Coordinates of C-alpha atoms and ligand atoms in Angstrom, one line a residue:
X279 CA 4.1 -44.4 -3.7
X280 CA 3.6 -47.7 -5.6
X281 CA 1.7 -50.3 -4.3
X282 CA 1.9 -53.1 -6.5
X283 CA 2.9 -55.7 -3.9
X284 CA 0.0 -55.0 -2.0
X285 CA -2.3 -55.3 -4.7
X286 CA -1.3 -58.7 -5.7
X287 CA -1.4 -59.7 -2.4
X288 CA -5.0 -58.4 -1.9
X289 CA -5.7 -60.2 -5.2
X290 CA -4.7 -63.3 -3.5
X291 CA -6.4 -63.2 -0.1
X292 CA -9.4 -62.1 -1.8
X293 CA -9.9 -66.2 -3.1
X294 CA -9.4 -67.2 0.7
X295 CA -9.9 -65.0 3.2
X296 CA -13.2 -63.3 3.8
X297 CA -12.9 -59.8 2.4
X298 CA -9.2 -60.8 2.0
X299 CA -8.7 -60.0 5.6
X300 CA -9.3 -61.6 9.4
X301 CA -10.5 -58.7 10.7
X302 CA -13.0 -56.4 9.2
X303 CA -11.4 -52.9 9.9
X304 CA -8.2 -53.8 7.9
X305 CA -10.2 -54.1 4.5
X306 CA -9.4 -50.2 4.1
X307 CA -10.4 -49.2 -0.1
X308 CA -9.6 -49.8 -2.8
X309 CA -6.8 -52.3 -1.0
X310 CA -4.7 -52.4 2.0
X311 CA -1.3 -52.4 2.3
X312 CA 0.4 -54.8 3.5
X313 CA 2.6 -54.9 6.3
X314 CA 6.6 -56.9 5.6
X315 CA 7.8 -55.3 9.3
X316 CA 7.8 -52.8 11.9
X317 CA 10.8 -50.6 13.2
X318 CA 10.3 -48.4 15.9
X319 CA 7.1 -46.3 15.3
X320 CA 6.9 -46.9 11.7
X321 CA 5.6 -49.8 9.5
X322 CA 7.5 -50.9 6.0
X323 CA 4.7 -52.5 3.7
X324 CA 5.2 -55.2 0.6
X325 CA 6.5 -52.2 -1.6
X326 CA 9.0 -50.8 1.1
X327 CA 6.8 -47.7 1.8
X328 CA 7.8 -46.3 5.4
X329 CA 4.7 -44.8 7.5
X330 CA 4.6 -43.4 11.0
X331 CA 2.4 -46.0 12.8
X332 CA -0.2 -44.2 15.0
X333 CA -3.0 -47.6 14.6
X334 CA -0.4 -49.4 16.5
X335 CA -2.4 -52.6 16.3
X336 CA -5.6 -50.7 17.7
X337 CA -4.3 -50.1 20.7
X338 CA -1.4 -53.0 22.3
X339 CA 1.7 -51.9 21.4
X340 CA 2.7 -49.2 24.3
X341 CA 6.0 -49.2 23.1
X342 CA 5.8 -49.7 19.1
X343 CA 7.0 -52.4 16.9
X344 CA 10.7 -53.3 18.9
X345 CA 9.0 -54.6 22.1
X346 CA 12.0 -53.2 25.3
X347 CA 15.2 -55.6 26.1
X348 CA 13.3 -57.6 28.9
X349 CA 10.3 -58.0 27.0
X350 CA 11.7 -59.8 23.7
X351 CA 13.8 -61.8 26.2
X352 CA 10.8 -63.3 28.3
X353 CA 9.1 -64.2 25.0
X354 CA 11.7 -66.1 23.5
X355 CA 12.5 -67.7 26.7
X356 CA 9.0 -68.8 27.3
X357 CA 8.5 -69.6 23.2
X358 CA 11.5 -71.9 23.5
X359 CA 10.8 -73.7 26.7
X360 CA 6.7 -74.8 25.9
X361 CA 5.6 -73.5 24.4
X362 CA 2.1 -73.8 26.6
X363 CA 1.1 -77.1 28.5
X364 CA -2.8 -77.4 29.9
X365 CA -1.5 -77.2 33.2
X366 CA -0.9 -73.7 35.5
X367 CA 2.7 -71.5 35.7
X368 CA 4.3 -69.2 37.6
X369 CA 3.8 -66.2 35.4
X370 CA 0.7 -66.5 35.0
X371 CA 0.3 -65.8 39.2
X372 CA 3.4 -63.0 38.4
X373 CA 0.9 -61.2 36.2
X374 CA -2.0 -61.7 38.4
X375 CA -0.6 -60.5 41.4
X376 CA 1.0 -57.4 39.4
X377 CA -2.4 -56.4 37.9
X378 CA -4.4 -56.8 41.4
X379 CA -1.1 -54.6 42.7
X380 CA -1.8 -51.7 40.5
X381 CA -5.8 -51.7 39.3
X382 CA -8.2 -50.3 42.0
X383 CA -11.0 -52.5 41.3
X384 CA -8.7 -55.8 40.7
X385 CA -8.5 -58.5 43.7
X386 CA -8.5 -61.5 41.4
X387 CA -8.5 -61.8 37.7
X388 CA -9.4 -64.8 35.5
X389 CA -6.7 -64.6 31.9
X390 CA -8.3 -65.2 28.7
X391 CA -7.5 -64.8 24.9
X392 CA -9.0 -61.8 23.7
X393 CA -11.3 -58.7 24.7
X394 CA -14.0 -60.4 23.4
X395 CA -13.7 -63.0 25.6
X396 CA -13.3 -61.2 28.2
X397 CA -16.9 -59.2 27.6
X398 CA -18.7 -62.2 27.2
X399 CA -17.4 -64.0 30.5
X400 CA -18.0 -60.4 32.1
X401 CA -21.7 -60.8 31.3
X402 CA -22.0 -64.2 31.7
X403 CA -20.5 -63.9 35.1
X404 CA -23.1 -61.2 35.8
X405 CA -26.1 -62.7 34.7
X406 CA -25.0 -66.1 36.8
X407 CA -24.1 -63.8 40.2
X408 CA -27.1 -61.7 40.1
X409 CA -29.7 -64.3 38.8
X410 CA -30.7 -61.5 36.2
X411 CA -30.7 -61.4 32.7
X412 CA -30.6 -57.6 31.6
X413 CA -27.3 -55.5 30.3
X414 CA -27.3 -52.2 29.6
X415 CA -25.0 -50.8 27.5
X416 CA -23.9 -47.0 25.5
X417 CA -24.7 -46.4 22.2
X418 CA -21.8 -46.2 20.2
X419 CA -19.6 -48.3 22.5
X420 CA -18.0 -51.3 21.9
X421 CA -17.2 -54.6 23.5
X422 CA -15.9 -56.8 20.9
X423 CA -17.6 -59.3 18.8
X424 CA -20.2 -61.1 21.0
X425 CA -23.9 -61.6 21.0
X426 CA -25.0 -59.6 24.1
X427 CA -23.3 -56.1 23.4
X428 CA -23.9 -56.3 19.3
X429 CA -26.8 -54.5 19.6
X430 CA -28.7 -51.3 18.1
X431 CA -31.3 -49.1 18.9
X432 CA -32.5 -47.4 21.9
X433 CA -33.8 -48.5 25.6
X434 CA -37.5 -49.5 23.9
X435 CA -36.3 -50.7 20.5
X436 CA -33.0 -52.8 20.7
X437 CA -32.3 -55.4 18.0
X438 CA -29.2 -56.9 16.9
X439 CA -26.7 -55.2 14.8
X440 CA -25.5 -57.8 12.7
X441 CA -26.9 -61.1 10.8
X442 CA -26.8 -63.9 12.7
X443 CA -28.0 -62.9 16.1
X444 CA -31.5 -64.0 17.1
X445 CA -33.8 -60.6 18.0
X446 CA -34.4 -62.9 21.5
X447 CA -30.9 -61.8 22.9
X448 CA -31.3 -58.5 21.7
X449 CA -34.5 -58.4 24.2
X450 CA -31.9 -58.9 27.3
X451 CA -30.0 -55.7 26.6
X452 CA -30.6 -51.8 27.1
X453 CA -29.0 -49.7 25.2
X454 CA -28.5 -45.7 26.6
X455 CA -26.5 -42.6 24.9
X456 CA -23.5 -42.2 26.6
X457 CA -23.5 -39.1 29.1
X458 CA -26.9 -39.3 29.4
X459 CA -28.1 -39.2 33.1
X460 CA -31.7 -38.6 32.5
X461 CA -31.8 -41.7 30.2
X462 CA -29.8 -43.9 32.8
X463 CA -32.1 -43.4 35.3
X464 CA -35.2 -43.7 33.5
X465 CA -34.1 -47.4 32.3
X466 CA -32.9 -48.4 35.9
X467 CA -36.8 -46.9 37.3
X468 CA -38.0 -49.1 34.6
X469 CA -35.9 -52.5 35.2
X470 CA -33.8 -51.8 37.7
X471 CA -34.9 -55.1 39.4
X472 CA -33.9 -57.2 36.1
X473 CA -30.6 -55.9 35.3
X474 CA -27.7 -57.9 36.0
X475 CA -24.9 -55.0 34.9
X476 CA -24.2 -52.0 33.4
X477 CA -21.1 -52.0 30.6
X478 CA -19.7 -49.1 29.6
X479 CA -15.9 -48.2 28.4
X480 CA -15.2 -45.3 30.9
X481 CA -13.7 -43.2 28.1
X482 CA -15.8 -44.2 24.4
X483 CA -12.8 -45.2 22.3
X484 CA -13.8 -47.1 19.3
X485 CA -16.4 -44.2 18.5
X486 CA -14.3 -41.1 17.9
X487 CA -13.2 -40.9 21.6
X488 CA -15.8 -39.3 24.1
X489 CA -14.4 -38.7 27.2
X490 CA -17.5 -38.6 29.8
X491 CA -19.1 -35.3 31.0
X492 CA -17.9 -34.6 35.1
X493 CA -19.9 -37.0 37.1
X494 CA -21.3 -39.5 34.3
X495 CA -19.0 -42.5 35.8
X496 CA -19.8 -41.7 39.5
X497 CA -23.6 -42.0 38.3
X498 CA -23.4 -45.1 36.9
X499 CA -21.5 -46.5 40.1
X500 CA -24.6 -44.6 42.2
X501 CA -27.3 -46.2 40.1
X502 CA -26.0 -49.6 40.2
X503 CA -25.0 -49.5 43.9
X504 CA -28.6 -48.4 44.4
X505 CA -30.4 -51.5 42.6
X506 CA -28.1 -54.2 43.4
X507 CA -26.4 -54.2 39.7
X508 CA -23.2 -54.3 38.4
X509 CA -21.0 -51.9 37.3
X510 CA -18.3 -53.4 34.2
X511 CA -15.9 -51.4 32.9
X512 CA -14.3 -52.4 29.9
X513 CA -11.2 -51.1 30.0
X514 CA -9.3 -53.2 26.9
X515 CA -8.1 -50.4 25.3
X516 CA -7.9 -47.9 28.0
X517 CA -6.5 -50.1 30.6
X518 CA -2.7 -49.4 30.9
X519 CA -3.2 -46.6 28.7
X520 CA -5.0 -44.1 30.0
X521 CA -4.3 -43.6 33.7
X522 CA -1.1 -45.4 33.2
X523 CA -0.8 -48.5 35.3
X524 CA -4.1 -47.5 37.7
X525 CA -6.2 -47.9 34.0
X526 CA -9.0 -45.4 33.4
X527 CA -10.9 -46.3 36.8
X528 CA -7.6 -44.6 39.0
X529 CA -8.2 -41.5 36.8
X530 CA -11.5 -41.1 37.4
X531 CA -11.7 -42.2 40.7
X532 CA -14.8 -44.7 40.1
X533 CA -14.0 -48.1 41.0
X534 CA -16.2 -50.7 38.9
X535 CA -17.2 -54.1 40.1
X536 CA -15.5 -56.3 37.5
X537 CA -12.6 -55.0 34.8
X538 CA -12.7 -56.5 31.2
X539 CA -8.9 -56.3 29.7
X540 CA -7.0 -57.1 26.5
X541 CA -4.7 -55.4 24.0
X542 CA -1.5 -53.8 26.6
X543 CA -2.0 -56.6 29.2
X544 CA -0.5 -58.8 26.9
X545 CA 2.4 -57.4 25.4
X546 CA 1.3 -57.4 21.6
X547 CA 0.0 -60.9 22.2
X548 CA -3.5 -62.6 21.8
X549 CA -5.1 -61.9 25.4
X550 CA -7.8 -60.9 27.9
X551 CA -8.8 -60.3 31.6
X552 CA -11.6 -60.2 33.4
X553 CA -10.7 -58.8 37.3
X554 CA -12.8 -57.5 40.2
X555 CA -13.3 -58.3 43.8
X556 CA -12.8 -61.7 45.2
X557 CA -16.1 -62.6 45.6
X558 CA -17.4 -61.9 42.2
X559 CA -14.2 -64.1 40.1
X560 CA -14.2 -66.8 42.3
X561 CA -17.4 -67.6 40.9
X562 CA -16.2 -68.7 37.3
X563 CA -15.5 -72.3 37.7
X564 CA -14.0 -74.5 39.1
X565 CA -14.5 -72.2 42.3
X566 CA -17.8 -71.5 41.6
X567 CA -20.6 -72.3 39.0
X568 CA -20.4 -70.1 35.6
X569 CA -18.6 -72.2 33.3
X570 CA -15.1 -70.7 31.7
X571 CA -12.6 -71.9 30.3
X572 CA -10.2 -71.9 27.5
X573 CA -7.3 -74.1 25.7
X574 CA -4.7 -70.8 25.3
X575 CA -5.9 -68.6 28.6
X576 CA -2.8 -67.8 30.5
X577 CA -0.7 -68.4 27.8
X578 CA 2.9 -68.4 28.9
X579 CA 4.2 -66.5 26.0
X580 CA 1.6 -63.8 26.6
X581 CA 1.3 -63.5 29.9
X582 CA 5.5 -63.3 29.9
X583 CA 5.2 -60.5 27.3
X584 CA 2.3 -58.5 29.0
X585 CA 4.2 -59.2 32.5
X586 CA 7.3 -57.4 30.8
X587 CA 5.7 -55.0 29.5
X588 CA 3.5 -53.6 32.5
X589 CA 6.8 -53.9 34.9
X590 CA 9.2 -52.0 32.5
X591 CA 6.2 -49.1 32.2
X592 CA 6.5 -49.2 36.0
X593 CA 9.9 -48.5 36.1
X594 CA 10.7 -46.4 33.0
X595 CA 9.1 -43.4 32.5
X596 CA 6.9 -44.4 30.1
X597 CA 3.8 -42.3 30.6
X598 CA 5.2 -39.5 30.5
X599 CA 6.7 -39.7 27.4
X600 CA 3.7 -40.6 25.8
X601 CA 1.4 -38.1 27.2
X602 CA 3.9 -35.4 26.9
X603 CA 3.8 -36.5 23.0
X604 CA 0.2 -37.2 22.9
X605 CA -0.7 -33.7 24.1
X606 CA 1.7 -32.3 21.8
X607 CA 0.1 -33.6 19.0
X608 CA -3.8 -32.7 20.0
X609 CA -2.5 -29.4 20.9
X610 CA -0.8 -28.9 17.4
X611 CA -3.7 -30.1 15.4
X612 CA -5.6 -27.7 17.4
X613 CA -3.8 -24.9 16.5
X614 CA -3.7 -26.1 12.7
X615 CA -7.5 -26.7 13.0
X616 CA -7.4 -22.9 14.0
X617 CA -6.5 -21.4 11.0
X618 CA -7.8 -24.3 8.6
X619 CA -11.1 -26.0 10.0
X620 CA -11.9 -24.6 12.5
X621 CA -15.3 -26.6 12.8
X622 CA -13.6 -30.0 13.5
X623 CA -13.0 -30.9 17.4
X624 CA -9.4 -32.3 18.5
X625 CA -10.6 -35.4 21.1
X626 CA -8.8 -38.0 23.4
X627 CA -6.3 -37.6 26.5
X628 CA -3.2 -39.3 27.7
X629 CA -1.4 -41.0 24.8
X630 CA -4.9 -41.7 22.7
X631 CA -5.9 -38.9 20.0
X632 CA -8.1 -38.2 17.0
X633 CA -10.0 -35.6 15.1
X634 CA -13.4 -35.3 15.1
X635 CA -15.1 -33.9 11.6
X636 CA -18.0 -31.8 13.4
X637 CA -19.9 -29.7 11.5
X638 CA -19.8 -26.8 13.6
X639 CA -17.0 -26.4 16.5
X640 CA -16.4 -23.3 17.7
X641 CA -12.9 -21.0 16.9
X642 CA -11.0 -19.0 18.9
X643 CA -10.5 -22.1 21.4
X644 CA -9.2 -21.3 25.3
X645 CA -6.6 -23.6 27.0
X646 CA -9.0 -25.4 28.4
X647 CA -9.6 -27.9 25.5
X648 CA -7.0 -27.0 23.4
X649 CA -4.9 -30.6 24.2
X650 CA -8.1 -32.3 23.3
X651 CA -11.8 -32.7 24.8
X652 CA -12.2 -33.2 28.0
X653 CA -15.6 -31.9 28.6
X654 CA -14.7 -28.7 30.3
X655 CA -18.0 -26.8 30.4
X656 CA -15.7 -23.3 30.5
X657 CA -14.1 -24.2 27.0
X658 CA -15.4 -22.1 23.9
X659 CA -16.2 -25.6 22.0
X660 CA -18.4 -27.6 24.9
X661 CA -21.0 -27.5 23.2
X662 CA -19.6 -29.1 19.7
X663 CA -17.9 -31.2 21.8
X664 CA -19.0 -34.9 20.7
X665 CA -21.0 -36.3 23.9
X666 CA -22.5 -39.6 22.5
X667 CA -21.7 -42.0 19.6
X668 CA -24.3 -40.4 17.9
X669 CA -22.7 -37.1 18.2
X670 CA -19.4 -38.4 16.5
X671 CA -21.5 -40.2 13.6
X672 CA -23.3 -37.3 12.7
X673 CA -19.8 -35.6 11.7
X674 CA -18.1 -35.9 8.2
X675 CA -17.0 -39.6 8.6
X676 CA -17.1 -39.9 4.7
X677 CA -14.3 -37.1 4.4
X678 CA -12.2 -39.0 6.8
X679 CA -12.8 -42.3 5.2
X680 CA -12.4 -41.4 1.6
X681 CA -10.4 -38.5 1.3
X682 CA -8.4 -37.5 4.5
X683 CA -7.0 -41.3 5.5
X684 CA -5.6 -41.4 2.1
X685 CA -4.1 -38.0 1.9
X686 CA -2.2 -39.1 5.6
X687 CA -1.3 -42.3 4.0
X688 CA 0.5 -40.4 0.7
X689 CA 2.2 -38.5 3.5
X690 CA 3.4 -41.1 5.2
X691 CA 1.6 -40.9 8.2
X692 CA -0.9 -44.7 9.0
X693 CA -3.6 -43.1 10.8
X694 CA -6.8 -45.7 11.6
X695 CA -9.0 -46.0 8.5
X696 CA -12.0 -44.8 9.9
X697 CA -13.6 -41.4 11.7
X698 CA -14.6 -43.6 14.4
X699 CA -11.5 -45.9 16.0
X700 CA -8.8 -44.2 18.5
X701 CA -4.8 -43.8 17.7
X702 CA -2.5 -44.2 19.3
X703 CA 1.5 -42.9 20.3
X704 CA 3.9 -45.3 21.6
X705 CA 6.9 -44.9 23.6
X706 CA 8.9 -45.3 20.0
X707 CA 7.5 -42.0 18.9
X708 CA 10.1 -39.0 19.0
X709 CA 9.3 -35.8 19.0
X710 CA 10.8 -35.3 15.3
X711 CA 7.7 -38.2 14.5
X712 CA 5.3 -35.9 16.0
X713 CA 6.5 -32.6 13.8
X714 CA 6.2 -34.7 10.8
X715 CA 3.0 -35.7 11.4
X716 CA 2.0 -32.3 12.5
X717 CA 3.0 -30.8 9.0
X718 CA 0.8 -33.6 6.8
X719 CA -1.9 -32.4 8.9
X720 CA -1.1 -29.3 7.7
X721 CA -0.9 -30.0 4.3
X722 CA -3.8 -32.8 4.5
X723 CA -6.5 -31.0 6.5
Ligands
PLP883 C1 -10.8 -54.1 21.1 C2 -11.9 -54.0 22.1 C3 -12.6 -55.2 22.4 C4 -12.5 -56.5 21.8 O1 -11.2 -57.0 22.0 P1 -10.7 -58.2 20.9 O2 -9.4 -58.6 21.5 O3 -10.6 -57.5 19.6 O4 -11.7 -59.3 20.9 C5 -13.6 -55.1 23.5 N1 -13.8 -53.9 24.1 C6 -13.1 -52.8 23.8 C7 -13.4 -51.5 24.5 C8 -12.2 -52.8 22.7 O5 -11.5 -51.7 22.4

């Protein structure tokens, strides 16, 4: 596989883009490649390689690189006709009223530009409803690139996890292992009277995939009912994912105060969501007093994509073609595991999957978790079963990084970069796709 394109590429970027890229994950080593176009399921890069995409943009693209009929139609139409205009349009109340339709917790929903924005105006909107300043958050989870949820550390010693983030913000949030019910309660019998929300992804999903033990969710919703808090779920990548069009929340039956959303609800476009009951939106301005706002939200392109997309996975069978696939493929990297690594631990459900590098899974694994961890205390591998972020970044995430990624790449197969971030089958991915990935496993594992 020659890469030369690439290279020079890199080589250029590197004088004027930090790191040579715009978004940290995607400076893979020694270079990325560069993507010229997507068909299907695969990508082509600068040198004409073909892979099978499973990173799928890190999570929008339900239905792979050629976006359905309808889709590709609404985009050009609304492309060619503003393209956007500083004042309201009817698709933007089209997708409104479709998310409210289909999303438990969803009665109104304010349109923004990215999941981060969404997280940010979630806590902000909090803070400014409850009058309190505290957020707790999981370890391990993540909620985009904002000041409030970029935090490390434990309920007594949270700081900030980056430069540039004064150790004062750091003080507002709470920080918990995921799963945890002792540690939940603890902080709430601590502050329960200071914290505004608790934010947690109902399913971790930039941190290997940890699907919550039975009960977790229904304890955060309890705890927070009990002390007058919040509960957020950030749903941006598992909303319209997992679930299908009810988003994590309808799986698990927990219905959270306010939604964030990004990535699927717009269609392979820039956007975000924050929904929830009436009464809690209508208090971003101009209804109520905690400022948002935002040149691009509602975008007409985006919303007319992410419209199109969420009404065609209502009337195609979409779903179930990529959870068929998806369990297809966690169930045959099981059975590989099986025979050749046997300590490792197949995670994720629905259409999300990845591999796990534990140290110490068990063999000889029942039906129960052979499709992936679900945290069924009867399967063989419970216990190795990753149940925080700290769980997953205790496993071999250098072998995955440095060795296996590559190895998938030679194959052919673009898997995401790193041990910790989900991928991801799209409604483009055949069942031959799947085989051929199943057998660079095989050969790469
Ligand atoms: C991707 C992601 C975000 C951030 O969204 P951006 O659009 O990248 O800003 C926030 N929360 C979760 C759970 C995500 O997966």
């Amino acid at each position: 596989m020659r890469h030369d394109e690439s290279r020079a590429l890199y080589d250029r970027a590197l004088s004027v883009l930090a790191g040579g890229v715009n978004s940290s994950v995607r400076a893979t080593k020694p270079y990325p490649f560069f993507v010229e176009r997507g068909d299907g399921a695969h990508v082509i890069d600068a040198d004409g390689n073909r892979y099978i995409d499973y990173v799928m943009g890190y999570g929008p693209l339900l239905y792979g690189h050629d976006a359905p009929e309808p889709v590709q139609a609404a985009v050009q139409k609304h492309a060619a006709a503003g393209p956007m205009y500083g004042a309201p349009t009817e698709i933007e109340v089209e997708h409104a009223e479709f998310v409210a339709r289909h999303v438990p917790s969803v009665e109104m929903i304010r349109f923004v530009n990215s999941g981060t924005e969404a997280t940010v105006s979630a806590v902000r909107l909090a803070r400014g409803v409850t009058g309190r300043d505290k957020i707790v958050i999981m370890q391990g989870g993540y909620h985009g690139a904002q000041e409030s949820t970029l935090v490390d550390g434990g309920p007594d010693d949270a700081h900030p996890s980056t430069a540039g983030i004064p150790s004062s913000f750091a003080e507002h949030t709470i920080p918990v292992p995921f799963n945890d019910t002792e540690a939940i309660h603890d902080v709430f019998e601590k502050h329960g009277d200071d914290i505004a929300a608790v934010m947690a992804e109902p399913i971790l999903a930039n941190m290997g995939i940890v699907h919550p033990v039975d009960g977790y969710l229904q304890t955060l919703r309890d705890v927070t009912d009990e002390h007058g808090s919040l509960l957020i779920f950030d749903e941006v990548i598992t909303g319209f994912r997992v679930g299908g069009l009810q988003c994590a929340q309808g799986k698990f039956g927990v219905t959270p105060d306010i939604t964030t959303f990004g990535k699927i609800i717009g269609g392979g476009f820039p956007v975000g969501a924050i929904g929830g009951k009436a009464e809690l939106i209508e208090q971003f301005t101009p209804s109520g007093n905690v400022f948002q706002s935002g040149t691009f939200s509602g975008h007409p392109v985006a919303m007319a994509a992410g419209h199109e997309y969420l009404k065609y996975a209502a009337e195609n069978g979409v779903y179930d073609h990529i959870n068929r696939l998806g369990k297809r493929l966690r169930t045959g990297i099981s059975d590989i595991l099986e025979d050749q690594a046997p300590e490792y631990t197949v995670v994720g459900s629905d259409s999300m999957f990845k591999t796990v590098f534990t140290r110490h899974g068990a063999s000889g694994r029942s039906d129960a978790c052979k499709s992936g961890c679900v945290q069924d205390d009867s399967c063989d591998n419970f216990d190795a079963c990753p149940k925080t972020g700290a769980d997953v970044a205790s496993a071999e995430t250098d072998r995955w990084e440095r060795v296996f990624w590559h190895e998938m790449k030679d194959h052919g197969i673009f898997l995401t970069a790193n041990q910790f971030e989900s991928q991801f089958v799209s409604y483009a991915h055949t069942d031959e796709d799947i085989e051929e990935t199943l057998e660079a496993y095989k050969e790469a594992l």
